[in-house]
PDB file of C-alpha atoms in Angstrom:
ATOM      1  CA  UNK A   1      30.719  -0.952  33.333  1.00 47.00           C
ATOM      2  CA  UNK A   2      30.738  -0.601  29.410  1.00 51.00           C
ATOM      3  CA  UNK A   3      32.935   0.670  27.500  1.00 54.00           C
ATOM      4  CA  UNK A   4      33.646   1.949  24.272  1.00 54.00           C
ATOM      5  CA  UNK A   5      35.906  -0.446  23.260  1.00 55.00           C
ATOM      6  CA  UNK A   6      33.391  -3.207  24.457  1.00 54.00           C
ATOM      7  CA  UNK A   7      30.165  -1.828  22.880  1.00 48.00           C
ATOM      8  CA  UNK A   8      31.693  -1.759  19.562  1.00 50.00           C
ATOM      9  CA  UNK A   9      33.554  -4.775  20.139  1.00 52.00           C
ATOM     10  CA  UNK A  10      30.086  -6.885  21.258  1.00 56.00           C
ATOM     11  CA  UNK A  11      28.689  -4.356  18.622  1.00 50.00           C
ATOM     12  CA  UNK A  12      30.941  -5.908  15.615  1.00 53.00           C
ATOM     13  CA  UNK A  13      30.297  -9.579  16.492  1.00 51.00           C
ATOM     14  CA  UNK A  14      26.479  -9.246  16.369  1.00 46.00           C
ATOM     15  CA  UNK A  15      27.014  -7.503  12.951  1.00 49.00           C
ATOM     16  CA  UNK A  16      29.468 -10.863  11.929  1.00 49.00           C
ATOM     17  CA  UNK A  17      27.208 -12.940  13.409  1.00 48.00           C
ATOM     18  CA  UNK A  18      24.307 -11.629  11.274  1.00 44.00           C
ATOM     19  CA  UNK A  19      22.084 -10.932  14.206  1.00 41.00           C
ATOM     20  CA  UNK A  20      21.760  -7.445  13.167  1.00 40.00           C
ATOM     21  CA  UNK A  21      20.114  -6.797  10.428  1.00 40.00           C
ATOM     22  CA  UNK A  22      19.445  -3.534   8.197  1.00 42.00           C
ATOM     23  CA  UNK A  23      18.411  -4.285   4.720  1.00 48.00           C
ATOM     24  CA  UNK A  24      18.760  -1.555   2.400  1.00 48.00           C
ATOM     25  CA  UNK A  25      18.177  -0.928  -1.151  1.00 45.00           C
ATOM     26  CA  UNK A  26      20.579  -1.744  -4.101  1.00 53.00           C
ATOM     27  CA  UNK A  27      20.720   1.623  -5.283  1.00 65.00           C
ATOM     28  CA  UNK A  28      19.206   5.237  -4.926  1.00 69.00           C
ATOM     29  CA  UNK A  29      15.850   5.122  -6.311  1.00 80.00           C
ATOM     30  CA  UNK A  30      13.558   8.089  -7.843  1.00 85.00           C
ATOM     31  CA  UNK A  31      10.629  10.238  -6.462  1.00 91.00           C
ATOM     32  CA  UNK A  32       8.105  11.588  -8.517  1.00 91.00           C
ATOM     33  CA  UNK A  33       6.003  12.787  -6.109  1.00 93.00           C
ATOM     34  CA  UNK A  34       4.625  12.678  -2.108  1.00 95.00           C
ATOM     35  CA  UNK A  35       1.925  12.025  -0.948  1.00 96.00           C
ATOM     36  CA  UNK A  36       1.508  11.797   3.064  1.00 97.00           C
ATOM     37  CA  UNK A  37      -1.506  10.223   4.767  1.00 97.00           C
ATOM     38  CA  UNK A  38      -1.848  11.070   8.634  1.00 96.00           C
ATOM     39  CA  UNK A  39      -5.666  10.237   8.905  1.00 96.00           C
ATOM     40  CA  UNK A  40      -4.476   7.516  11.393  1.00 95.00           C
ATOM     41  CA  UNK A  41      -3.604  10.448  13.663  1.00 95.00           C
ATOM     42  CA  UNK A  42      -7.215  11.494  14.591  1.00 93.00           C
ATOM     43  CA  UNK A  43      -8.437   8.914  16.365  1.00 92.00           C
ATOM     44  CA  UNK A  44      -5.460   8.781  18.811  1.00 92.00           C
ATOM     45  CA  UNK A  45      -6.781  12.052  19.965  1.00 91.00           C
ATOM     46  CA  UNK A  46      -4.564  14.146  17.177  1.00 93.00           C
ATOM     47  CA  UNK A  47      -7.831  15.142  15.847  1.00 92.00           C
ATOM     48  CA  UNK A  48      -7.896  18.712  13.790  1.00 91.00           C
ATOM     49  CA  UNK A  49      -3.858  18.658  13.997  1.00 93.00           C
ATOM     50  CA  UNK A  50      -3.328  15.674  11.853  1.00 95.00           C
ATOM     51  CA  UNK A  51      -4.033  17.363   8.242  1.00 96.00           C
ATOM     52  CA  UNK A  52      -1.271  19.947   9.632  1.00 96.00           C
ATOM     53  CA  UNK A  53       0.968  17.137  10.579  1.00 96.00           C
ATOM     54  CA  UNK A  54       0.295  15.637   7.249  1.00 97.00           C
ATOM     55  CA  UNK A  55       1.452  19.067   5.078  1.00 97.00           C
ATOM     56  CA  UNK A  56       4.116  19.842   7.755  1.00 97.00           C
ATOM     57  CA  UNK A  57       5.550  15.673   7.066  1.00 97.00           C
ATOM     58  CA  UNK A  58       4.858  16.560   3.088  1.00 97.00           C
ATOM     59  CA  UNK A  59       6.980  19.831   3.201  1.00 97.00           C
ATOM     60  CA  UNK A  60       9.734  18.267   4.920  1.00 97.00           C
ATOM     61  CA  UNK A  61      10.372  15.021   2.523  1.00 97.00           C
ATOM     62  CA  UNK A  62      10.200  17.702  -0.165  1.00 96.00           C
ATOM     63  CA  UNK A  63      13.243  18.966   1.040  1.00 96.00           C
ATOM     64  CA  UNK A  64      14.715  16.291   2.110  1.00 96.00           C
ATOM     65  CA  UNK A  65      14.850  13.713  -0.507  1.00 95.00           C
ATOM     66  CA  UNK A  66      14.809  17.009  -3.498  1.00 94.00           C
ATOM     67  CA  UNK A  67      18.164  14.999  -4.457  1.00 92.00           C
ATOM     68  CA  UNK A  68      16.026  11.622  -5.346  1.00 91.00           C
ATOM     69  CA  UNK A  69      13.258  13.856  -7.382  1.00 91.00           C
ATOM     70  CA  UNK A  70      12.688  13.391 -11.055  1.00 90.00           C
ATOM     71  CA  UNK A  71      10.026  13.919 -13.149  1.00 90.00           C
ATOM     72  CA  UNK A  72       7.911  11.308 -14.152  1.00 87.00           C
ATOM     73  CA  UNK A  73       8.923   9.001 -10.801  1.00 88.00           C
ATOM     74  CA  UNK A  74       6.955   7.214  -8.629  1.00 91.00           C
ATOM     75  CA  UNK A  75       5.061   8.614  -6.104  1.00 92.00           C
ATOM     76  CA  UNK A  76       6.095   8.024  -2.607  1.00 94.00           C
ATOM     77  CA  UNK A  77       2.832   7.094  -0.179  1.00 96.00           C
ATOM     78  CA  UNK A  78       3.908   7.746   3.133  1.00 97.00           C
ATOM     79  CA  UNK A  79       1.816   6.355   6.166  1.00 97.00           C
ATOM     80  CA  UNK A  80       1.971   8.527   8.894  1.00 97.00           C
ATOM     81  CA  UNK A  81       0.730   5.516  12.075  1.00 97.00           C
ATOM     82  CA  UNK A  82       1.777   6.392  15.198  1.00 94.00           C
ATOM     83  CA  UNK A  83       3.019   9.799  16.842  1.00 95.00           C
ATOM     84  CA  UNK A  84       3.273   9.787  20.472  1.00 93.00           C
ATOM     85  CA  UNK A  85       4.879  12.670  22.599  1.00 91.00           C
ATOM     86  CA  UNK A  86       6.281  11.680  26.059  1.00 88.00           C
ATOM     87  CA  UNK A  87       5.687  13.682  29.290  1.00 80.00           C
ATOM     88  CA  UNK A  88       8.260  16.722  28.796  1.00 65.00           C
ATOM     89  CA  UNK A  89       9.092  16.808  32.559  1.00 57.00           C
ATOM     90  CA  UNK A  90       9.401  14.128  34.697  1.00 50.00           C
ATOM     91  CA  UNK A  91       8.233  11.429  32.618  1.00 50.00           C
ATOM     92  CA  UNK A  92      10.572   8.732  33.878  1.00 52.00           C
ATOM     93  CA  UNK A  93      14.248   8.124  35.101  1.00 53.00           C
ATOM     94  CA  UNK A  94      16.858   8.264  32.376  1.00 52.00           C
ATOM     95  CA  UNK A  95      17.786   4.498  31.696  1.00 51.00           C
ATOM     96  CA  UNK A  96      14.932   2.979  33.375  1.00 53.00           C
ATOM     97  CA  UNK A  97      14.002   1.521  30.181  1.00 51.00           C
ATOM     98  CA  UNK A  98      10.273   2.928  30.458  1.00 52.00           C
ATOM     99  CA  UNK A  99      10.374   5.825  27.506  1.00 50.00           C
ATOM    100  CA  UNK A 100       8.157   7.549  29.455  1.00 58.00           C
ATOM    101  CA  UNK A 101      10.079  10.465  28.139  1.00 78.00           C
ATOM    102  CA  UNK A 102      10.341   9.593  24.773  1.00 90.00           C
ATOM    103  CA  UNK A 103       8.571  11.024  21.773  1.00 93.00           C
ATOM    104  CA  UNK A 104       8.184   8.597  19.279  1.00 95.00           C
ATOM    105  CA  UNK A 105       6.839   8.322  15.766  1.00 96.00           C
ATOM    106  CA  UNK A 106       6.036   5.083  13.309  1.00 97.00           C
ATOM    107  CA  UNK A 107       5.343   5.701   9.456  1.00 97.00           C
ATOM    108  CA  UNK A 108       4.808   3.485   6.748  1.00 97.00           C
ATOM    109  CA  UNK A 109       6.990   4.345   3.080  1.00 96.00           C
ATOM    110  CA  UNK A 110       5.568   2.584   0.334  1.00 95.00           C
ATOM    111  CA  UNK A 111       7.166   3.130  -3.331  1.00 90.00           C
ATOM    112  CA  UNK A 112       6.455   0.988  -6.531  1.00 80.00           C
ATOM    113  CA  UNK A 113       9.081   1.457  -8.797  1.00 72.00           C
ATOM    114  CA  UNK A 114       8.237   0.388 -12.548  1.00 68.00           C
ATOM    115  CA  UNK A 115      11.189  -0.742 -13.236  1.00 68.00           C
ATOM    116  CA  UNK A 116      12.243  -2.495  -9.980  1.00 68.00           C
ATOM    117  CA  UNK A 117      10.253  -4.468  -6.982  1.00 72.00           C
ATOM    118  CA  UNK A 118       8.082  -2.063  -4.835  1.00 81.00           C
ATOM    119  CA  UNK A 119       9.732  -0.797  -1.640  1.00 81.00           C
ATOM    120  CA  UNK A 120       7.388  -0.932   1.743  1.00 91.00           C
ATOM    121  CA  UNK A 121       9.241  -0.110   4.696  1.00 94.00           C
ATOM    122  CA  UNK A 122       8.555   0.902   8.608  1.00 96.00           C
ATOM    123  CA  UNK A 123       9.912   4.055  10.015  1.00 96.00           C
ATOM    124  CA  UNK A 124      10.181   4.448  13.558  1.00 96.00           C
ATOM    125  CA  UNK A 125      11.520   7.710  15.201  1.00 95.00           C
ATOM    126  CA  UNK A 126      12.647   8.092  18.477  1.00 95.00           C
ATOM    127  CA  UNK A 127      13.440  11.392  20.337  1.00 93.00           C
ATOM    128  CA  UNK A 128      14.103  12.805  23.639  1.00 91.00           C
ATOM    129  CA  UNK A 129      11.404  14.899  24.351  1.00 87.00           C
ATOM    130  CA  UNK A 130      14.037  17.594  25.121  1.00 87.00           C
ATOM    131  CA  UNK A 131      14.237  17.314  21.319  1.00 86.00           C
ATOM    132  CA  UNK A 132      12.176  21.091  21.153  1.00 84.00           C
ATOM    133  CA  UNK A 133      14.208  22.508  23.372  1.00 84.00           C
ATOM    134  CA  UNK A 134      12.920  24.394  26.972  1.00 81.00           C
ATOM    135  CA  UNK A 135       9.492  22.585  28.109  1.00 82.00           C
ATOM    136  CA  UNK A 136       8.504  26.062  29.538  1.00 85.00           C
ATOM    137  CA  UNK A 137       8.252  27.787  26.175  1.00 87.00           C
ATOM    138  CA  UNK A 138       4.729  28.093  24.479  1.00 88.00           C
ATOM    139  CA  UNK A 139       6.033  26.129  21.238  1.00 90.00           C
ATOM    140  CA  UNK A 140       7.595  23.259  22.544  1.00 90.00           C
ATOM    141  CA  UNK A 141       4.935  20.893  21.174  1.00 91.00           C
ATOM    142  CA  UNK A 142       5.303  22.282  17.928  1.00 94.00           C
ATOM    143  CA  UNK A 143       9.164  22.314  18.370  1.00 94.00           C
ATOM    144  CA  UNK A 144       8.759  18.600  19.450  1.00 94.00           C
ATOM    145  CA  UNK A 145       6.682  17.354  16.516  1.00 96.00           C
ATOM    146  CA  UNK A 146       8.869  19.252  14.109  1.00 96.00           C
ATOM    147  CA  UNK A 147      11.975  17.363  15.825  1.00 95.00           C
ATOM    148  CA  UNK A 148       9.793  13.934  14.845  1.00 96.00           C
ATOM    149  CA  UNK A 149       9.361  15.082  11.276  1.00 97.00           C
ATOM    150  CA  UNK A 150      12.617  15.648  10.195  1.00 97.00           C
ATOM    151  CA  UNK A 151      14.628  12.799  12.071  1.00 97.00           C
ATOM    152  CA  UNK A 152      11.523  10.156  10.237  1.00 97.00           C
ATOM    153  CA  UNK A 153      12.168  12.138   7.115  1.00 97.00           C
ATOM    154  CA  UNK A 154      16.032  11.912   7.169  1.00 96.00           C
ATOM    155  CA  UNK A 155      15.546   8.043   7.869  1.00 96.00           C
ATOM    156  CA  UNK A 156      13.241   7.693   4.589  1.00 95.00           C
ATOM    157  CA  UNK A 157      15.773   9.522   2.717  1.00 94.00           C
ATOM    158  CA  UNK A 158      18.009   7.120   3.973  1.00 93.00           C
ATOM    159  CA  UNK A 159      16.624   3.960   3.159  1.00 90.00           C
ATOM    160  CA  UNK A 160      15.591   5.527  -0.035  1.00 89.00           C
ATOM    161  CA  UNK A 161      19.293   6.552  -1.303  1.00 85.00           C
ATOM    162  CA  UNK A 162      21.197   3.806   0.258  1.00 69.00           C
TER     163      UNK A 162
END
């Protein structure tokens, strides 16, 4: 059985040992603008929904990285790959290492600064699917995507202001 005291013990010597690894930037770079491309989407059967994904992603970096925005910045291109929701019910055993009920999400961040090296960086997202709440309400897709969004968008900002 693990413990606490164990994980973050084992945790802390992988860390040391530099076998984790989480490279982030120097300093808090600035945004001029977003632009968020989800054309990848449509042929994984997203079809008419991916320009909605692709304003829905846009409106929430614009409020999530307002504190990196200045005029005049770079724009940042995001890549919107992969989006995958799980089966809501039933869609594996919790810990049997399938993620059959996962939703996940992969985007691309691509920013070239003028005055520093260009920043290209994967984003992967990775929810329960309870993330949107009851699986018998009529919005839980929407709910679930939303869910996606922000927790990708909160991991840009991340990487963006570390």
């Amino acid at each position: 059985m693990t413990t606490r005291r164990a994980f973050l013990t084992g945790s802390a010597a992988l860390a040391a040992g530099g076998l984790v690894s989480l490279p982030a930037l120097a300093q808090p770079v600035s945004i001029g603008a977003i632009k968020v491309d989800a054309r990848s989407l449509g042929p994984l059967g997203w079809g008419e929904n991916a320009p909605r994904i692709a304003r829905a992603f846009e409106s929430r970096l614009a409020s999530e990285l307002l504190p990196l925005r200045r005029r005049g910045g770079p724009t940042l291109h995001v890549t919107v790959l992969w989006l995958w929701l799980g089966a809501g019910a039933g869609g594996g055993m919790p810990g049997d290492g399938s993620g059959g009920s996962d939703d996940n999400m992969l985007s691309v961040i691509e920013l070239a600064d003028r005055g520093g090296p260009p920043v290209s960086r994967e984003i992967r997202s990775m929810l329960p699917s309870t993330s949107g709440g009851a699986w018998y309400r009529p919005d839980v897709d929407q709910r679930r995507i939303a869910a996606l969004l922000e927790n990708n968008a909160q991991w840009i900002r991340h990487y963006l202001s570390a």
